[in-house]
CSV table of C-alpha atoms and ligand atoms in Angstrom, one decimal:
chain,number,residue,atom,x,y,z
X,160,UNK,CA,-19.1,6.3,0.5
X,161,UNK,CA,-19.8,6.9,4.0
X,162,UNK,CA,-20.5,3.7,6.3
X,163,UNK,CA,-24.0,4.7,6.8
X,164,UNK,CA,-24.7,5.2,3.3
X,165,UNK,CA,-23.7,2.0,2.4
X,166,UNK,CA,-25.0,-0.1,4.9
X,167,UNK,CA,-28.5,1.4,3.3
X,168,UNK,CA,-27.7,0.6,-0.1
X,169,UNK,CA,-26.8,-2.8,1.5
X,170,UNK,CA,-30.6,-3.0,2.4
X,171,UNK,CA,-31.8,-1.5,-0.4
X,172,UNK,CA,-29.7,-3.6,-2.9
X,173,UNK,CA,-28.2,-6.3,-1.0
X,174,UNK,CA,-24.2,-7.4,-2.2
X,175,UNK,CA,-23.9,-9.8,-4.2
X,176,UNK,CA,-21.5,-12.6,-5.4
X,177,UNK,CA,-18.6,-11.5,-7.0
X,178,UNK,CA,-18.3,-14.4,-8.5
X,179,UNK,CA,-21.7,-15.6,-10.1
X,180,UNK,CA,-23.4,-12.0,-10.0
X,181,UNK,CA,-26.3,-13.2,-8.0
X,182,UNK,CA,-27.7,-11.7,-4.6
X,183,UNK,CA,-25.6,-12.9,-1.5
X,184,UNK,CA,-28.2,-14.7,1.4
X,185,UNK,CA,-27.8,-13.8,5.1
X,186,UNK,CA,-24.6,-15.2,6.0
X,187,UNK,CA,-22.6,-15.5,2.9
X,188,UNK,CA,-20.2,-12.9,2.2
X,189,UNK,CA,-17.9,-12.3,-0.9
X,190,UNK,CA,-19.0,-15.5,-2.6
X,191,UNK,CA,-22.5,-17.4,-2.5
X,192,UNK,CA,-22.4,-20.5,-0.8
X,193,UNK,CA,-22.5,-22.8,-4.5
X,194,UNK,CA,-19.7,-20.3,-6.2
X,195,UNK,CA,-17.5,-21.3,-2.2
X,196,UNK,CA,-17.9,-24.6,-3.4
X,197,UNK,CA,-16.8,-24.7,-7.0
X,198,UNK,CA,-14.0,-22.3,-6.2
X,199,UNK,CA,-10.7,-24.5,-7.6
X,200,UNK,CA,-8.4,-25.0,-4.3
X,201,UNK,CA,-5.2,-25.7,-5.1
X,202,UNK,CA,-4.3,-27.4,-1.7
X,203,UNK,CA,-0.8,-26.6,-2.4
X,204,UNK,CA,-0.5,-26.1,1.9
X,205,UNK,CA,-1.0,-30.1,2.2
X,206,UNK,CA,2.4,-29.9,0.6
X,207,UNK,CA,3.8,-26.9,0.5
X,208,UNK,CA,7.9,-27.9,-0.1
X,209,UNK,CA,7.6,-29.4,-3.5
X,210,UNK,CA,4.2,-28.5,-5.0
X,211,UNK,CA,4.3,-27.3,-8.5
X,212,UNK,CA,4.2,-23.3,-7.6
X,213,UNK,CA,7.2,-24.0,-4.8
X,214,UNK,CA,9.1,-25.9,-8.1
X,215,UNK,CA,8.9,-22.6,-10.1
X,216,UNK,CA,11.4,-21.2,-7.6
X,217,UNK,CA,13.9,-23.8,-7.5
X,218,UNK,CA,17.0,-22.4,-8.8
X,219,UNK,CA,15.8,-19.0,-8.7
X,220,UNK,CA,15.3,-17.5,-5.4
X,221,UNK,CA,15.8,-19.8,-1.7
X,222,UNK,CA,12.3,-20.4,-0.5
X,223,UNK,CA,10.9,-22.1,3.0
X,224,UNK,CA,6.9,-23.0,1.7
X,225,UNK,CA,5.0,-21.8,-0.8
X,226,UNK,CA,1.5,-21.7,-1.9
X,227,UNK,CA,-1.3,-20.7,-2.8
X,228,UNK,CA,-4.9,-20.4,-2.3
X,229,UNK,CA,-6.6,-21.0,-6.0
X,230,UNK,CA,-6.0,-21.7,-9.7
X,231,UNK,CA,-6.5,-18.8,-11.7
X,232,UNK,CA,-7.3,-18.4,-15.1
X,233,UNK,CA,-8.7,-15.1,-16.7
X,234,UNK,CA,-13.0,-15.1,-16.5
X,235,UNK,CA,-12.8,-17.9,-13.8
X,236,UNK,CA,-14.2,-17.8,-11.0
X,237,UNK,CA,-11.1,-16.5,-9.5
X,238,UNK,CA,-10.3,-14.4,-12.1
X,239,UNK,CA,-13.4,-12.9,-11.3
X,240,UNK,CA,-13.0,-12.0,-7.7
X,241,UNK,CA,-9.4,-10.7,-8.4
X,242,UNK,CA,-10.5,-8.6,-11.5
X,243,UNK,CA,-13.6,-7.0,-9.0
X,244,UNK,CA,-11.0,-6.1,-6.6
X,245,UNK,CA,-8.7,-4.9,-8.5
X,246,UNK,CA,-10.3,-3.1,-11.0
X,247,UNK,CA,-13.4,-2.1,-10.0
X,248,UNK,CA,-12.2,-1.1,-6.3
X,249,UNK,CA,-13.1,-2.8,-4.0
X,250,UNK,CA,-10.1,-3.3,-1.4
X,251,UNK,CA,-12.7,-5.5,0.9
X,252,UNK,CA,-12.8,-7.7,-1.3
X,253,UNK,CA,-8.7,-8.5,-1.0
X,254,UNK,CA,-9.1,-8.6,3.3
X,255,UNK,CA,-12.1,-10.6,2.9
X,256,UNK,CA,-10.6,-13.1,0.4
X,257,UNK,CA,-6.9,-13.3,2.7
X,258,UNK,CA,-8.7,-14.2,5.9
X,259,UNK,CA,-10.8,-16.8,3.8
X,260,UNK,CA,-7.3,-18.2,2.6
X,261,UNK,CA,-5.8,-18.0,5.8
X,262,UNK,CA,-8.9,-19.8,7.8
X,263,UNK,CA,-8.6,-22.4,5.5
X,264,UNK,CA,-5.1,-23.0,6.1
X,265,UNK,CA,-4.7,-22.1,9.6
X,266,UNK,CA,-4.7,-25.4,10.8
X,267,UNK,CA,-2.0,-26.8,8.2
X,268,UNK,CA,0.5,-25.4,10.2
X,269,UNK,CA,1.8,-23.2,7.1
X,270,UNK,CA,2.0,-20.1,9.1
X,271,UNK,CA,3.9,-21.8,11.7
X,272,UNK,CA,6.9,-20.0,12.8
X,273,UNK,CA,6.1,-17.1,10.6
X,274,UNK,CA,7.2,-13.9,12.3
X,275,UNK,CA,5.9,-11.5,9.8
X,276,UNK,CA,3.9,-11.0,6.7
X,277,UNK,CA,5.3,-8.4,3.8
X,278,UNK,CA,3.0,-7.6,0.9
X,279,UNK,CA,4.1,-7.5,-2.2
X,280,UNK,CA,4.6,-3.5,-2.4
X,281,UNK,CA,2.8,-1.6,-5.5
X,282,UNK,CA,4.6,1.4,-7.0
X,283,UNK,CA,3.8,4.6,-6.5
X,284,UNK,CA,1.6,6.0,-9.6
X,285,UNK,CA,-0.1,2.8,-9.5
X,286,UNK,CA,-0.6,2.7,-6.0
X,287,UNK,CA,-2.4,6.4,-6.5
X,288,UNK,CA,-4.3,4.9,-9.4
X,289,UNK,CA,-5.6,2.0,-7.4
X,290,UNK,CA,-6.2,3.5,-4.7
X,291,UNK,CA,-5.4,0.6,-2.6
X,292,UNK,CA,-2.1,-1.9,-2.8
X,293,UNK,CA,-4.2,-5.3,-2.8
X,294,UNK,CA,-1.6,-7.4,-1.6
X,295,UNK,CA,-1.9,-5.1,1.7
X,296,UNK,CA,-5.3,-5.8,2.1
X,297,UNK,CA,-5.1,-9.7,1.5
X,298,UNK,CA,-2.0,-9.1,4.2
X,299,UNK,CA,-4.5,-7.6,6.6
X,300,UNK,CA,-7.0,-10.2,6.3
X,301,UNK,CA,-4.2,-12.7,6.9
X,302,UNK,CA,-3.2,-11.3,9.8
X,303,UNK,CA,-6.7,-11.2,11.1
X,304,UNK,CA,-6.7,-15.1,11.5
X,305,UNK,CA,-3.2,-15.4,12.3
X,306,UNK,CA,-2.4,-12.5,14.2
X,307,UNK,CA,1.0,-12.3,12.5
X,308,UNK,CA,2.0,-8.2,11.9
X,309,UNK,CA,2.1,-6.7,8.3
X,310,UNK,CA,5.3,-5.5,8.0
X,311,UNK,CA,5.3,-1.9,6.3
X,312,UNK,CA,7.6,0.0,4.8
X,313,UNK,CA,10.3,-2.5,4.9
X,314,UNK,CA,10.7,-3.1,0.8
X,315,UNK,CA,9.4,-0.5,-1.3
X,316,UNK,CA,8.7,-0.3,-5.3
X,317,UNK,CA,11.6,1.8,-7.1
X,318,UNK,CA,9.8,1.3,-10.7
X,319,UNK,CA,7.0,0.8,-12.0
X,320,UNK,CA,7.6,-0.4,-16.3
X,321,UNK,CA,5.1,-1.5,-18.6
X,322,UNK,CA,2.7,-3.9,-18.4
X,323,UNK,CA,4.2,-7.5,-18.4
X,324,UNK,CA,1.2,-9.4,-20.0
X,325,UNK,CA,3.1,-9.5,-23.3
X,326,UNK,CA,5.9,-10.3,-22.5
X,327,UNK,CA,8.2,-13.7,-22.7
X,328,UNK,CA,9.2,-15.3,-19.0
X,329,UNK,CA,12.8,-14.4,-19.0
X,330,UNK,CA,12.1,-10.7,-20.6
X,331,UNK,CA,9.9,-10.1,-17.7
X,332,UNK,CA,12.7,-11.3,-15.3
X,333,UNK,CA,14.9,-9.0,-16.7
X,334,UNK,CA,12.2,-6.4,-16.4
X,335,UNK,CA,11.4,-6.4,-12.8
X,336,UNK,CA,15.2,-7.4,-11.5
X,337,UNK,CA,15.7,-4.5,-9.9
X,338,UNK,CA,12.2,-2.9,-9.1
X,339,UNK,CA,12.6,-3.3,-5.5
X,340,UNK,CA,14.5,-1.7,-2.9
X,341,UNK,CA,15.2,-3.3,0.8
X,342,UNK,CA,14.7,0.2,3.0
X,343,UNK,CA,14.8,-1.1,6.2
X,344,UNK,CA,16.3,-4.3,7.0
X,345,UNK,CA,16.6,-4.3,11.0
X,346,UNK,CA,13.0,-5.5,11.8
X,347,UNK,CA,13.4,-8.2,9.3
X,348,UNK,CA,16.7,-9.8,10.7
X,349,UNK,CA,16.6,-13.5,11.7
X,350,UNK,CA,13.1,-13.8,11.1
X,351,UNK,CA,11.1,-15.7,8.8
X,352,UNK,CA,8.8,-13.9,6.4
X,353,UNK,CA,5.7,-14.5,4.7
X,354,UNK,CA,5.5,-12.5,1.2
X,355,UNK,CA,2.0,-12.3,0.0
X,356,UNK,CA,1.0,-11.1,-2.8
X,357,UNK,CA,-2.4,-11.0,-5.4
X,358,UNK,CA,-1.6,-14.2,-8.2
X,359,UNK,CA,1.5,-15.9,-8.8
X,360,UNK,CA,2.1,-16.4,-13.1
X,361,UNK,CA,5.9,-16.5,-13.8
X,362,UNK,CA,7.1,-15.9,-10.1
X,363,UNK,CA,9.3,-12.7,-11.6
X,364,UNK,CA,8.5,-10.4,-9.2
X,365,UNK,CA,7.9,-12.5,-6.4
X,366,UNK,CA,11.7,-13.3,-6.8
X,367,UNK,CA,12.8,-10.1,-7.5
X,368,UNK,CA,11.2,-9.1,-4.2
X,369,UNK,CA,12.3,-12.0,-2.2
X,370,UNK,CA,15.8,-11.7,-3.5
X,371,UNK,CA,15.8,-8.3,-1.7
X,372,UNK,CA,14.5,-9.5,1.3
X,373,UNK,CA,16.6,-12.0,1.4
X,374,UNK,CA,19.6,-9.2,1.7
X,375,UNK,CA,19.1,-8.8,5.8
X,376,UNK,CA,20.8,-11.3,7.4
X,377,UNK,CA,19.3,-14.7,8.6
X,378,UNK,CA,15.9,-14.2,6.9
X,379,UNK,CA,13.8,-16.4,5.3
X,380,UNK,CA,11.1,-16.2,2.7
X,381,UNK,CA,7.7,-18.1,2.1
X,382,UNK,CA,5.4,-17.4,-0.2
X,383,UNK,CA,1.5,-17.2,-0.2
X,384,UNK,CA,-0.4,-15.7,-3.1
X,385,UNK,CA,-4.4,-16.0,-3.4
X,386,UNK,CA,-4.1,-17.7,-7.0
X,387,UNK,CA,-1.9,-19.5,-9.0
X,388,UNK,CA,-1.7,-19.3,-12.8
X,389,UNK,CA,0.3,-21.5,-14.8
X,390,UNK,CA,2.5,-19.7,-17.1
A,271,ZN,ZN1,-22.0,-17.2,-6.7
């Protein structure tokens, strides 16, 4: 849709919450004001070493901080907002959503000493699907507050298997191991990264991801994700 046709759908029918359904006021954008409220923060930035989303890693993959912006559990309210932009297309709704996250924990000091931000990359046929790779959008809207760079092209999808819902944790490990490939790793060398990506459940790809990352020399990895679901 072209931006002037949908700025007068926007006056015809103006947006509304992606969250509760009903009709956004002047001002509020994504989520009504009552749905911003009620949203369940995790606040995992106020500690983000040894929260219990940096814990799922231990063991598995070195991390520097780690967290995340809500709980999610399917027909939440953040369920809601990732199941709109995901499924129902709308990529805004991933840019609008990081740079919420990312205003909310700018002052924290979590994206201190962060030199760049990689999202989490989406294969290929479902990148063509989508139409969008939401963790690049919630990247962009990150970057907006922070002004860190998306790094692009730097780790890159080789696979793309079945869907993991059914599956067991370990079996999904085994199943996204070696999905990733590390394709360029000189602008990545010596710096610290920030991998972001749409919800955090089992970590699996998150590590399998990382763990190629981690292949250029000196780097190091942190993790934000704009929910958290406990597996
Ligand atoms: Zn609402």
């Amino acid at each position: 849709m072209t931006g002037v046709c949908s700025r007068l759908l926007n006056l015809i029918s103006p947006q509304r919450c992606v969250s509760c359904g009903l009709r956004l006021a002047p001002g509020e954008d994504i989520v009504c004001t009552k749905c911003n409220l009620r949203l369940p923060r995790t606040l995992y930035h106020e500690d983000p070493y040894e929260n219990a989303m940096a814990t799922m890693f231990w063991g598995r993959m070195k991390t520097e901080r780690c967290a995340a912006f809500l709980f999610y559990n399917a027909g939440s309210e953040a369920g809601n907002i990732i199941y709109e932009m995901k499924y129902h297309g709308h990529p805004e709704i991933g840019r609008k959503m990081g740079h919420k996250m990312a205003s909310e924990l700018m002052d924290s000091g979590f994206f201190e000493d962060i030199d760049l931000l990689i999202p989490l990359p989406l294969g290929k046929n479902r990148l063509r699907q989508r139409g969008f790779n939401q963790s690049a959008e919630i990247a962009r809207g990150v970057s907006e507050v922070t002004g860190i760079l998306v790094g692009e092209r730097i780790v890159s999808r080789t696979q793309f298997r079945e869907s993991q819902t059914h599956k067991g944790r370990w079996e999904r490990n085994e199943n996204v191991k070696d999905a990733f490939r590390l394709e360029d790793a000189s602008p990545i060398r010596g710096k610290h990264l920030l991998l972001i990506d749409d919800v955090a459940t089992t970590g699996a790809t998150l590590i399998a991801c990382g763990t190629e990352l981690l292949k250029a020399e000196d780097t190091r990895v942190s993790i934000l994700t704009l929910a958290y679901a406990k597996s």
